[in-house]
Short mmCIF file of C-alpha atoms and ligand atoms in Angstrom, two decimals:
data_model
loop_
_atom_site.label_atom_id
_atom_site.label_comp_id
_atom_site.label_asym_id
_atom_site.label_seq_id
_atom_site.Cartn_x
_atom_site.Cartn_y
_atom_site.Cartn_z
CA MET A 1 -42.89 108.71 241.37
CA ASP A 2 -42.87 105.62 243.50
CA THR A 3 -46.29 104.10 243.00
CA ARG A 4 -45.46 100.63 244.27
CA ASN A 5 -48.02 100.86 247.04
CA LYS A 6 -50.68 102.62 245.01
CA PRO A 7 -53.78 100.66 244.06
CA GLN A 8 -54.29 99.82 240.42
CA SER A 9 -57.62 100.62 238.84
CA ALA A 10 -59.59 97.62 237.59
CA SER A 11 -58.85 98.49 233.96
CA THR A 12 -55.15 99.38 234.04
CA GLU A 13 -53.98 99.85 230.45
CA ARG A 14 -50.67 98.32 229.27
CA LEU A 15 -49.01 100.26 226.49
CA GLN A 16 -46.02 99.64 224.26
CA MET A 17 -43.38 101.96 222.85
CA TYR A 18 -43.36 103.00 219.21
CA ILE A 19 -39.94 102.49 217.63
CA GLY A 20 -39.10 102.24 213.94
CA GLY A 21 -42.77 101.84 213.05
CA GLN A 22 -43.21 98.89 215.45
CA TRP A 23 -45.05 98.58 218.74
CA VAL A 24 -42.58 97.06 221.21
CA ASP A 25 -42.21 96.14 224.88
CA GLY A 26 -39.12 97.33 226.71
CA THR A 27 -36.22 94.87 226.65
CA SER A 28 -35.75 95.16 230.43
CA GLY A 29 -39.32 94.06 231.10
CA ARG A 30 -39.58 96.84 233.70
CA LEU A 31 -42.80 98.87 233.75
CA LEU A 32 -43.58 102.40 234.86
CA ASP A 33 -46.90 103.12 236.53
CA SER A 34 -48.87 106.14 235.46
CA LEU A 35 -50.95 107.53 238.29
CA ASN A 36 -54.20 109.45 237.95
CA PRO A 37 -53.61 112.31 240.41
CA TYR A 38 -57.32 112.70 241.13
CA THR A 39 -58.13 109.07 241.94
CA GLN A 40 -54.53 108.35 242.99
CA GLN A 41 -54.86 105.03 241.21
CA VAL A 42 -52.49 103.53 238.71
CA TRP A 43 -54.46 103.64 235.49
CA ALA A 44 -51.80 102.75 232.93
CA GLN A 45 -48.41 101.09 232.65
CA VAL A 46 -45.71 101.74 230.10
CA PRO A 47 -42.27 100.22 229.47
CA ASP A 48 -39.33 101.68 231.36
CA ALA A 49 -36.91 101.87 228.44
CA SER A 50 -33.43 100.40 228.76
CA GLU A 51 -30.36 102.07 227.31
CA GLY A 52 -30.61 99.56 224.46
CA ASP A 53 -34.22 100.58 223.71
CA VAL A 54 -33.22 104.24 223.55
CA LYS A 55 -30.35 103.35 221.19
CA THR A 56 -32.72 101.34 218.99
CA ALA A 57 -35.04 104.33 218.72
CA ILE A 58 -32.17 106.67 217.83
CA THR A 59 -30.90 104.18 215.23
CA ALA A 60 -34.39 103.95 213.71
CA ALA A 61 -34.61 107.75 213.47
CA ARG A 62 -31.03 107.99 212.17
CA ASP A 63 -31.69 105.37 209.52
CA ALA A 64 -34.97 106.98 208.48
CA PHE A 65 -33.16 110.29 208.10
CA ASP A 66 -29.97 109.05 206.42
CA ASN A 67 -31.33 106.25 204.24
CA GLY A 68 -35.12 106.27 204.40
CA PRO A 69 -37.60 107.80 202.00
CA TRP A 70 -38.32 110.76 204.30
CA ARG A 71 -35.29 112.74 203.17
CA GLN A 72 -36.40 112.35 199.56
CA THR A 73 -39.96 113.54 200.14
CA THR A 74 -40.92 116.87 198.68
CA PRO A 75 -42.19 119.58 201.02
CA GLN A 76 -45.60 119.09 199.41
CA GLN A 77 -45.63 115.37 200.29
CA ARG A 78 -44.62 116.11 203.88
CA ALA A 79 -47.27 118.81 204.10
CA ALA A 80 -49.96 116.41 202.86
CA LEU A 81 -49.07 113.86 205.56
CA MET A 82 -49.01 116.57 208.20
CA ARG A 83 -52.45 117.82 207.19
CA LYS A 84 -53.73 114.26 207.42
CA LEU A 85 -52.25 113.96 210.90
CA GLY A 86 -53.87 117.28 211.80
CA ASP A 87 -57.25 115.88 210.70
CA LEU A 88 -56.74 112.75 212.82
CA ILE A 89 -55.84 114.86 215.85
CA ALA A 90 -59.03 116.86 215.30
CA ARG A 91 -61.04 113.63 215.02
CA ASP A 92 -59.63 112.27 218.31
CA ALA A 93 -59.23 115.53 220.22
CA GLU A 94 -61.81 114.67 222.85
CA ARG A 95 -60.39 111.22 223.57
CA MET A 96 -56.84 112.58 223.76
CA ALA A 97 -57.89 115.46 226.04
CA ARG A 98 -59.45 112.94 228.41
CA ILE A 99 -56.27 110.85 228.45
CA GLU A 100 -54.16 113.87 229.39
CA SER A 101 -56.62 114.89 232.12
CA MET A 102 -56.34 111.43 233.61
CA ASP A 103 -52.56 111.49 233.40
CA ASN A 104 -51.84 114.93 234.87
CA GLY A 105 -55.05 115.99 236.62
CA LYS A 106 -55.59 119.07 234.47
CA LEU A 107 -59.17 120.11 233.85
CA LEU A 108 -60.82 118.32 230.97
CA ARG A 109 -62.31 121.61 229.84
CA GLU A 110 -58.84 123.14 229.63
CA MET A 111 -57.43 120.12 227.81
CA LEU A 112 -60.36 120.11 225.39
CA GLY A 113 -59.58 123.73 224.52
CA GLN A 114 -55.93 122.81 224.01
CA TRP A 115 -56.60 119.69 221.91
CA LYS A 116 -59.17 121.41 219.69
CA TYR A 117 -56.44 123.85 218.72
CA LEU A 118 -53.60 121.31 218.34
CA PRO A 119 -54.30 120.47 214.66
CA GLU A 120 -53.45 124.09 213.87
CA TRP A 121 -49.80 123.30 214.57
CA MET A 122 -49.79 120.64 211.86
CA TYR A 123 -51.69 122.84 209.40
CA HIS A 124 -49.58 125.92 210.04
CA PHE A 125 -46.21 124.20 209.64
CA ALA A 126 -47.50 122.15 206.68
CA GLY A 127 -48.10 125.54 205.06
CA LEU A 128 -44.63 126.81 205.93
CA ALA A 129 -43.05 123.61 204.58
CA THR A 130 -44.22 124.49 201.09
CA GLN A 131 -42.97 128.06 201.14
CA SER A 132 -39.64 128.71 199.56
CA GLN A 133 -36.65 128.19 201.78
CA GLY A 134 -33.30 129.83 201.20
CA GLU A 135 -32.45 132.88 199.14
CA VAL A 136 -30.35 134.05 196.26
CA LEU A 137 -27.60 136.18 197.80
CA PRO A 138 -26.69 139.65 196.52
CA SER A 139 -23.18 138.60 195.44
CA ASP A 140 -20.56 141.25 194.69
CA ARG A 141 -18.51 138.73 192.65
CA PRO A 142 -19.45 139.04 188.96
CA ASN A 143 -18.29 135.50 188.26
CA PHE A 144 -20.41 133.85 190.90
CA ILE A 145 -23.96 133.33 191.92
CA ALA A 146 -24.49 132.30 195.51
CA PHE A 147 -27.60 130.99 197.16
CA THR A 148 -28.60 129.33 200.39
CA ARG A 149 -30.44 126.09 200.94
CA LYS A 150 -32.27 125.28 204.14
CA GLU A 151 -31.59 121.64 204.96
CA PRO A 152 -33.17 119.65 207.77
CA ILE A 153 -30.99 119.52 210.86
CA GLY A 154 -31.37 115.74 211.17
CA VAL A 155 -32.45 113.57 214.07
CA VAL A 156 -34.26 115.51 216.80
CA ALA A 157 -34.43 114.26 220.39
CA ALA A 158 -37.36 115.82 222.24
CA ILE A 159 -37.93 115.66 226.00
CA THR A 160 -41.18 116.96 227.40
CA PRO A 161 -42.63 117.71 230.88
CA TRP A 162 -45.87 116.53 232.43
CA ASN A 163 -47.99 119.65 232.35
CA SER A 164 -49.01 119.72 228.64
CA PRO A 165 -47.32 116.69 227.11
CA CYS A 166 -48.64 116.79 223.55
CA LEU A 167 -48.98 120.57 223.15
CA LEU A 168 -45.35 121.01 224.14
CA MET A 169 -44.31 118.12 221.91
CA MET A 170 -46.23 119.74 219.05
CA PHE A 171 -44.15 122.93 219.41
CA LYS A 172 -41.20 120.73 218.40
CA LEU A 173 -42.73 118.05 216.19
CA ALA A 174 -44.65 120.22 213.72
CA PRO A 175 -41.64 122.32 212.62
CA ALA A 176 -39.35 119.27 212.73
CA LEU A 177 -41.58 117.23 210.38
CA ALA A 178 -42.13 120.21 208.10
CA ALA A 179 -38.36 120.69 207.83
CA GLY A 180 -37.80 117.01 207.01
CA CYS A 181 -36.26 115.90 210.32
CA THR A 182 -36.88 112.63 212.13
CA PHE A 183 -37.89 112.55 215.76
CA VAL A 184 -37.47 110.60 219.00
CA VAL A 185 -39.56 111.83 221.93
CA LYS A 186 -39.42 110.88 225.57
CA PRO A 187 -42.44 112.15 227.49
CA SER A 188 -42.37 112.67 231.25
CA GLU A 189 -42.49 109.49 233.30
CA HIS A 190 -45.55 111.02 235.04
CA THR A 191 -47.56 111.44 231.81
CA PRO A 192 -46.45 108.99 229.12
CA VAL A 193 -49.85 107.80 227.88
CA SER A 194 -50.97 110.58 225.53
CA THR A 195 -47.69 110.59 223.58
CA LEU A 196 -47.99 106.83 222.97
CA ARG A 197 -51.61 107.23 221.89
CA PHE A 198 -50.49 110.09 219.65
CA ALA A 199 -48.09 107.66 217.94
CA GLU A 200 -51.12 105.62 216.84
CA LEU A 201 -52.33 108.67 214.93
CA VAL A 202 -48.90 109.16 213.33
CA GLU A 203 -48.99 105.52 212.22
CA GLU A 204 -52.53 105.87 210.89
CA ALA A 205 -51.56 108.98 208.94
CA GLY A 206 -48.94 106.90 207.12
CA PHE A 207 -45.61 108.43 208.11
CA PRO A 208 -42.71 106.14 207.10
CA PRO A 209 -41.25 103.95 209.88
CA GLY A 210 -38.60 105.66 212.01
CA VAL A 211 -39.76 109.22 211.31
CA PHE A 212 -41.52 109.41 214.68
CA ASN A 213 -40.47 107.29 217.67
CA VAL A 214 -41.55 107.28 221.31
CA VAL A 215 -39.52 105.88 224.19
CA THR A 216 -40.91 105.95 227.70
CA GLY A 217 -38.89 106.20 230.89
CA GLY A 218 -37.55 108.58 233.49
CA PRO A 219 -34.42 110.71 233.83
CA ASP A 220 -32.13 107.81 232.84
CA ALA A 221 -33.89 107.36 229.51
CA GLY A 222 -33.63 111.15 229.05
CA ARG A 223 -29.90 111.08 229.80
CA TRP A 224 -29.27 108.21 227.35
CA LEU A 225 -31.18 110.08 224.69
CA VAL A 226 -29.45 113.45 225.01
CA SER A 227 -25.95 112.03 225.41
CA SER A 228 -26.06 110.10 222.14
CA PRO A 229 -23.61 111.30 219.47
CA ASP A 230 -26.13 110.13 216.85
CA ILE A 231 -28.66 112.90 217.39
CA ASP A 232 -28.35 116.30 215.77
CA LYS A 233 -30.60 118.45 217.94
CA ILE A 234 -32.03 118.29 221.43
CA SER A 235 -35.23 120.15 222.15
CA PHE A 236 -36.12 120.16 225.83
CA THR A 237 -39.00 121.60 227.81
CA GLY A 238 -38.82 121.34 231.57
CA SER A 239 -37.15 122.73 234.66
CA ASP A 240 -34.05 124.92 234.56
CA GLY A 241 -32.06 122.42 236.68
CA VAL A 242 -32.55 119.62 234.15
CA GLY A 243 -32.08 122.15 231.33
CA ARG A 244 -28.57 122.86 232.62
CA ALA A 245 -27.73 119.14 232.73
CA ILE A 246 -29.01 118.76 229.18
CA ALA A 247 -26.99 121.74 227.94
CA ARG A 248 -23.89 120.09 229.43
CA ALA A 249 -24.73 116.76 227.77
CA GLY A 250 -25.24 118.54 224.45
CA ALA A 251 -21.92 120.36 224.79
CA GLU A 252 -20.10 117.02 225.04
CA ASN A 253 -21.08 116.11 221.43
CA LEU A 254 -21.63 119.69 220.21
CA THR A 255 -25.27 118.80 219.65
CA ARG A 256 -27.52 121.80 219.07
CA VAL A 257 -29.66 122.41 222.17
CA ALA A 258 -32.91 124.35 222.52
CA LEU A 259 -34.33 124.83 226.01
CA GLU A 260 -37.77 125.96 227.13
CA LEU A 261 -37.56 126.34 230.89
CA GLY A 262 -39.34 127.88 233.83
CA GLY A 263 -40.57 131.34 234.73
CA LYS A 264 -41.57 133.77 237.46
CA SER A 265 -43.67 135.94 235.27
CA PRO A 266 -45.06 139.32 236.37
CA GLN A 267 -48.53 140.65 235.76
CA VAL A 268 -48.12 144.44 236.00
CA VAL A 269 -51.40 146.09 236.95
CA PHE A 270 -51.56 149.89 236.67
CA GLU A 271 -53.99 152.16 238.45
CA ASP A 272 -55.64 153.11 235.13
CA CYS A 273 -56.58 149.54 234.18
CA ASP A 274 -60.02 148.02 233.76
CA ILE A 275 -60.02 146.29 237.15
CA ASP A 276 -62.58 143.62 236.23
CA ALA A 277 -60.56 142.54 233.22
CA ALA A 278 -57.29 142.66 235.16
CA VAL A 279 -58.67 140.53 238.00
CA ASN A 280 -59.92 137.94 235.51
CA GLY A 281 -56.57 137.96 233.71
CA VAL A 282 -54.63 137.56 236.95
CA ILE A 283 -56.89 134.69 238.10
CA SER A 284 -56.58 132.84 234.81
CA GLY A 285 -52.84 133.56 234.65
CA ILE A 286 -52.12 131.94 238.00
CA TYR A 287 -54.83 129.31 238.54
CA ALA A 288 -55.16 127.83 235.05
CA ALA A 289 -53.70 124.32 235.12
CA THR A 290 -53.50 124.69 238.92
CA GLY A 291 -50.60 127.09 238.34
CA GLN A 292 -48.61 124.31 236.71
CA THR A 293 -47.64 126.18 233.58
CA CYS A 294 -44.30 127.66 232.67
CA MET A 295 -45.96 130.98 231.88
CA ALA A 296 -47.97 131.22 235.14
CA GLY A 297 -48.36 134.89 236.10
CA SER A 298 -47.06 134.21 239.59
CA ARG A 299 -46.05 137.75 240.59
CA LEU A 300 -48.78 140.37 240.73
CA VAL A 301 -47.01 143.75 240.55
CA VAL A 302 -49.79 146.18 241.37
CA HIS A 303 -49.99 149.96 241.88
CA ARG A 304 -50.21 150.77 245.57
CA SER A 305 -53.28 153.00 245.11
CA ILE A 306 -55.39 150.02 243.94
CA HIS A 307 -53.55 147.26 245.83
CA ASP A 308 -56.19 146.68 248.52
CA ARG A 309 -59.09 146.88 246.08
CA VAL A 310 -57.48 144.39 243.67
CA VAL A 311 -56.52 141.97 246.47
CA GLU A 312 -60.05 142.13 247.87
CA ARG A 313 -61.54 141.33 244.46
CA LEU A 314 -59.03 138.55 243.87
CA VAL A 315 -59.80 136.95 247.24
CA GLU A 316 -63.53 137.21 246.57
CA ARG A 317 -63.20 135.46 243.18
CA THR A 318 -60.64 132.93 244.43
CA ARG A 319 -62.95 131.92 247.27
CA SER A 320 -65.57 130.86 244.73
CA ILE A 321 -63.25 128.72 242.56
CA LYS A 322 -64.74 125.27 242.30
CA LEU A 323 -62.18 122.57 242.97
CA GLY A 324 -63.08 119.08 241.83
CA ASP A 325 -62.81 116.13 239.52
CA PRO A 326 -60.82 117.26 236.46
CA LEU A 327 -63.18 115.27 234.23
CA ASP A 328 -66.20 117.22 235.54
CA LEU A 329 -66.73 120.09 233.14
CA SER A 330 -67.94 122.37 235.92
CA SER A 331 -64.65 122.10 237.90
CA GLU A 332 -62.48 125.21 237.81
CA MET A 333 -59.31 123.83 239.36
CA GLY A 334 -57.88 120.32 239.64
CA PRO A 335 -55.31 118.77 241.97
CA ALA A 336 -51.54 119.11 241.78
CA ALA A 337 -50.18 116.60 239.28
CA THR A 338 -48.00 114.63 241.67
CA CYS A 339 -47.52 114.08 245.36
CA GLN A 340 -44.08 115.66 245.13
CA GLN A 341 -45.56 118.76 243.50
CA PHE A 342 -48.31 118.95 246.14
CA GLN A 343 -45.74 118.87 248.95
CA LYS A 344 -43.44 121.37 247.23
CA ILE A 345 -46.26 123.92 246.81
CA LEU A 346 -47.26 123.81 250.48
CA SER A 347 -43.70 123.93 251.70
CA MET A 348 -42.93 127.00 249.55
CA VAL A 349 -45.99 128.77 251.00
CA LYS A 350 -44.80 127.95 254.51
CA SER A 351 -41.33 129.34 253.79
CA ALA A 352 -42.89 132.49 252.33
CA GLU A 353 -44.83 133.04 255.56
CA ALA A 354 -41.62 132.56 257.53
CA GLU A 355 -40.06 135.26 255.32
CA GLY A 356 -42.85 137.70 256.26
CA ALA A 357 -45.50 137.16 253.57
CA LYS A 358 -49.14 137.14 254.75
CA LEU A 359 -51.79 134.72 253.58
CA ALA A 360 -54.72 136.64 252.08
CA TYR A 361 -56.26 133.33 251.03
CA GLY A 362 -55.47 129.62 250.85
CA GLY A 363 -52.08 128.18 251.69
CA ARG A 364 -53.30 124.78 252.83
CA GLN A 365 -54.48 121.46 251.50
CA ALA A 366 -58.00 121.98 250.19
CA PRO A 367 -60.97 120.27 251.91
CA GLU A 368 -61.22 118.02 248.82
CA GLY A 369 -58.12 116.23 250.17
CA GLY A 370 -55.72 114.24 247.98
CA TYR A 371 -53.34 116.46 246.05
CA PHE A 372 -55.74 119.43 246.08
CA VAL A 373 -54.11 122.70 247.19
CA MET A 374 -56.24 125.76 247.92
CA PRO A 375 -55.66 128.54 245.41
CA THR A 376 -53.38 130.89 247.33
CA ILE A 377 -52.75 134.64 247.53
CA LEU A 378 -49.78 136.00 249.48
CA THR A 379 -49.45 139.71 250.26
CA HIS A 380 -46.66 141.68 251.99
CA VAL A 381 -44.23 140.19 249.51
CA HIS A 382 -41.18 142.06 248.32
CA ASN A 383 -39.23 141.06 245.30
CA LYS A 384 -36.17 139.82 247.17
CA MET A 385 -38.13 137.07 248.96
CA ASN A 386 -37.70 133.54 247.65
CA ILE A 387 -41.43 133.34 246.91
CA ALA A 388 -40.94 136.20 244.41
CA ARG A 389 -37.83 134.65 242.88
CA ASP A 390 -38.35 130.88 242.67
CA GLU A 391 -40.84 129.07 240.50
CA VAL A 392 -43.58 127.34 242.57
CA PHE A 393 -45.34 125.66 239.65
CA GLY A 394 -48.56 125.77 241.63
CA PRO A 395 -51.56 128.06 242.30
CA VAL A 396 -49.68 130.60 244.42
CA LEU A 397 -49.83 134.32 243.66
CA ALA A 398 -47.29 136.69 245.26
CA VAL A 399 -48.54 140.29 245.42
CA ILE A 400 -45.96 143.10 245.27
CA PRO A 401 -46.97 146.79 245.33
CA PHE A 402 -45.25 149.60 243.38
CA ASP A 403 -45.49 153.40 243.30
CA THR A 404 -44.15 154.47 239.88
CA GLU A 405 -44.05 153.06 236.38
CA GLU A 406 -40.25 152.99 236.56
CA GLU A 407 -40.38 150.95 239.76
CA ALA A 408 -42.93 148.55 238.22
CA VAL A 409 -40.60 147.84 235.30
CA LYS A 410 -37.67 147.41 237.66
CA ILE A 411 -39.54 144.89 239.83
CA ALA A 412 -40.89 143.02 236.80
CA ASN A 413 -37.40 142.69 235.31
CA ASP A 414 -35.72 141.79 238.60
CA THR A 415 -35.80 138.03 237.97
CA ARG A 416 -33.39 135.47 236.56
CA TYR A 417 -36.22 134.30 234.31
CA GLY A 418 -37.93 136.11 231.44
CA LEU A 419 -40.59 133.93 229.87
CA ALA A 420 -43.74 136.06 229.92
CA ALA A 421 -45.39 139.20 231.29
CA GLY A 422 -48.81 140.83 231.38
CA ILE A 423 -49.54 144.57 231.36
CA TRP A 424 -52.90 145.93 232.44
CA THR A 425 -53.56 149.58 231.59
CA GLN A 426 -55.92 151.58 229.41
CA ASN A 427 -53.19 154.06 228.51
CA VAL A 428 -51.94 153.02 225.08
CA GLN A 429 -48.65 154.93 225.32
CA ARG A 430 -47.89 153.39 228.70
CA ALA A 431 -48.75 149.92 227.42
CA HIS A 432 -46.25 150.17 224.55
CA ARG A 433 -43.63 151.96 226.66
CA VAL A 434 -43.69 149.23 229.29
CA ALA A 435 -43.92 146.36 226.75
CA THR A 436 -40.72 147.66 225.16
CA GLN A 437 -38.89 147.72 228.48
CA LEU A 438 -39.92 144.32 229.82
CA ARG A 439 -37.37 141.57 229.37
CA ALA A 440 -39.65 138.64 228.54
CA GLY A 441 -40.20 136.42 225.51
CA SER A 442 -43.97 137.05 225.40
CA VAL A 443 -45.75 140.19 226.58
CA TRP A 444 -49.53 140.44 226.63
CA ILE A 445 -51.31 143.76 226.92
CA ASN A 446 -54.69 143.50 228.65
CA ALA A 447 -54.59 139.73 228.14
CA TYR A 448 -52.60 136.71 229.27
CA ARG A 449 -51.65 133.18 228.17
CA VAL A 450 -52.34 133.42 224.45
CA THR A 451 -50.12 131.23 222.26
CA ALA A 452 -50.37 130.18 218.63
CA PRO A 453 -48.31 128.25 216.09
CA PHE A 454 -47.46 131.46 214.22
CA ALA A 455 -46.17 133.36 217.28
CA PRO A 456 -42.60 132.73 218.53
CA PHE A 457 -42.49 131.52 222.11
CA GLY A 458 -39.51 131.24 224.44
CA GLY A 459 -37.60 132.96 227.14
CA PHE A 460 -35.00 135.54 228.06
CA GLY A 461 -32.42 134.66 230.71
CA HIS A 462 -32.92 131.39 232.58
CA SER A 463 -36.26 130.80 230.85
CA GLY A 464 -34.47 129.19 227.96
CA ILE A 465 -32.45 129.23 224.81
CA GLY A 466 -34.05 129.48 221.38
CA ARG A 467 -37.63 129.97 220.27
CA GLU A 468 -40.48 127.65 219.37
CA ASN A 469 -43.31 128.40 216.92
CA GLY A 470 -43.39 131.04 214.22
CA HIS A 471 -40.63 131.51 211.65
CA ASP A 472 -38.05 131.68 214.44
CA GLY A 473 -39.12 128.28 215.73
CA PHE A 474 -39.16 126.80 212.21
CA ASN A 475 -35.62 128.01 211.49
CA GLU A 476 -34.33 126.08 214.49
CA TYR A 477 -34.84 122.82 212.55
CA PHE A 478 -32.60 123.72 209.63
CA GLU A 479 -28.94 124.01 208.83
CA THR A 480 -28.18 126.74 206.30
CA LYS A 481 -25.98 125.72 203.42
CA THR A 482 -24.42 128.32 201.10
CA VAL A 483 -23.81 127.19 197.54
CA TRP A 484 -21.36 129.14 195.33
CA VAL A 485 -21.50 128.59 191.56
CA GLU A 486 -18.63 129.80 189.38
CA LEU A 487 -19.98 131.15 186.08
CA SER A 488 -17.02 131.70 183.74
CA GLY A 489 -15.89 128.08 183.58
CA ASN A 490 -12.40 129.48 183.21
CA LEU A 491 -10.62 129.13 186.55
CA ARG A 492 -6.98 128.85 185.58
CA ASP A 493 -5.13 130.76 188.35
CA PRO A 494 -5.32 128.93 191.72
CA PHE A 495 -4.46 132.16 193.60
CA LYS A 496 -7.27 134.16 192.08
CA LEU A 497 -10.12 131.96 193.26
CA GLY A 498 -13.09 133.90 194.66
P1 NAD B 501 -38.34 118.21 234.70
O1 NAD B 501 -37.23 119.11 234.24
O2 NAD B 501 -38.24 117.58 236.03
O3 NAD B 501 -38.54 117.00 233.67
C1 NAD B 501 -38.78 117.23 232.30
C2 NAD B 501 -38.36 116.02 231.50
O4 NAD B 501 -36.95 115.83 231.60
C3 NAD B 501 -39.00 114.70 231.92
O5 NAD B 501 -39.36 114.00 230.76
C4 NAD B 501 -37.87 114.00 232.67
O6 NAD B 501 -37.96 112.60 232.65
C5 NAD B 501 -36.65 114.46 231.90
N1 NAD B 501 -35.38 114.44 232.63
C6 NAD B 501 -35.17 114.57 233.96
N2 NAD B 501 -33.83 114.56 234.21
C7 NAD B 501 -33.20 114.43 233.02
C8 NAD B 501 -31.83 114.40 232.62
N3 NAD B 501 -30.84 114.51 233.50
N4 NAD B 501 -31.54 114.28 231.30
C9 NAD B 501 -32.53 114.20 230.39
N5 NAD B 501 -33.85 114.24 230.70
C10 NAD B 501 -34.18 114.35 232.00
O7 NAD B 501 -39.66 119.10 234.53
P2 NAD B 501 -41.14 118.73 234.93
O8 NAD B 501 -41.21 118.68 236.41
O9 NAD B 501 -41.62 117.58 234.13
O10 NAD B 501 -41.93 120.03 234.39
C11 NAD B 501 -42.00 121.21 235.09
C12 NAD B 501 -40.98 122.23 234.59
O11 NAD B 501 -41.13 122.42 233.18
C13 NAD B 501 -41.20 123.59 235.21
O12 NAD B 501 -39.97 124.15 235.60
C14 NAD B 501 -41.79 124.42 234.07
O13 NAD B 501 -41.60 125.79 234.17
C15 NAD B 501 -41.15 123.82 232.88
N6 NAD B 501 -41.95 124.07 231.67
C16 NAD B 501 -41.50 124.97 230.75
C17 NAD B 501 -42.26 125.26 229.62
C18 NAD B 501 -41.78 126.24 228.56
O14 NAD B 501 -42.28 126.18 227.45
N7 NAD B 501 -40.88 127.15 228.86
C19 NAD B 501 -43.49 124.63 229.43
C20 NAD B 501 -43.93 123.73 230.40
C21 NAD B 501 -43.14 123.44 231.51
#
């Protein structure tokens, strides 16, 4: 974002990058401003990394992986360091939550909830690190035993978005460290501060230099990072447009690429649901983080017989949402994270109205001014409209009625995405039947937005490639090596081998 004309707050912080265990300025001397979206003041400045800085970080991670002590550590030693880091995160959770609120405008109470749970990622993957990896294979060759070894994939380049910088980094970092990889992360140019502060905790925990590196910068720094032939895996979370560019960059060097992208997730509300619970779930699904989450439940697919009743209840509850300072614990919704995002949200609502959607509530800048958008409900939407197909990444709910279960599933699945879905019904058979048919990486029944380190997370279709968290996410950080051992010691005929 261009913040050249934005006022700086009196106490603007100046941060350095963390490369090879050192705190360094950027070699270009250029700085990036980090803007607090609530005060609209520049509150921190970070280096805008040059191509040389990015290379230095990759070299540090490469060297730490190829030659450093990290590769030689036992899983138990890595797990001990990770548990220590988990404890430090727990100790500083409140301070870190505050930093992220100031950087992206998300509610402090939401960020506190997130940060209190973040140590679990370190603890969970520390546990997995010490469980046996690989297996003895059921060989049909009497003269051989064969087994697999799980070996760390190498240097991981992580690129994260602005909406939950450290949580989304943790999805990548915890399994990568547990596997024995080294790591270079580039946070979003809009929210670089928490990742740099996080590096202080990594340093305090005692990780060897080069295992964890942070470079700050915008798309150029991202491009330099992902196009390097010296990285082994790219793990990206962000928009599908950038995801495509990153997949292309990865293809050039045949680097492994994992993508966590956007969504247009349905909340399917059946006529036999508990309406109070469903309304709460829909509200939290779309307005949490001001709708700026990949898993936002942005399409409400609701049975026609309860459509009006549900919309009425939603409008009633939405009207009472308290917008305000993200650091005030009584606020229920904060501003959009950037000016660009604020403008995009309002322009998508306008286009939806031009397509025939009707505003049941909101649709304008909120009286609080700044980047505050009113929480918005659009009715008279059908699934072919752009507002039902494109990700808004804002507090905008599109309501689409259905008549039969079959039609509900069809509407829910009629999307290029497939990240998440909610089902609201008290009929247990229907809940399972529909969950089986939905094409989405996470399905919640009578709930929404629950994630955990042990549960795989990721998307079908354009919502991404690969999974994070759980065993599936852990496996993404290994190469599998098969080792064959000949047992007779008597291989004399070269044409009889194997
Ligand atoms: P974005 O794609 O604009 O940027 C994400 C990151 O990519 C930033 O760090 C940016 O500097 C970097 N980048 C931009 N261009 C690049 C390039 N050509 N090469 C390398 N790096 C580049 O996304 P955003 O606006 O920060 O975040 C919002 C998007 O993220 C939404 O689409 C949302 O759905 C998605 N998201 C997905 C998940 C998930 O887990 N699936 C979670 C959160 C957000």
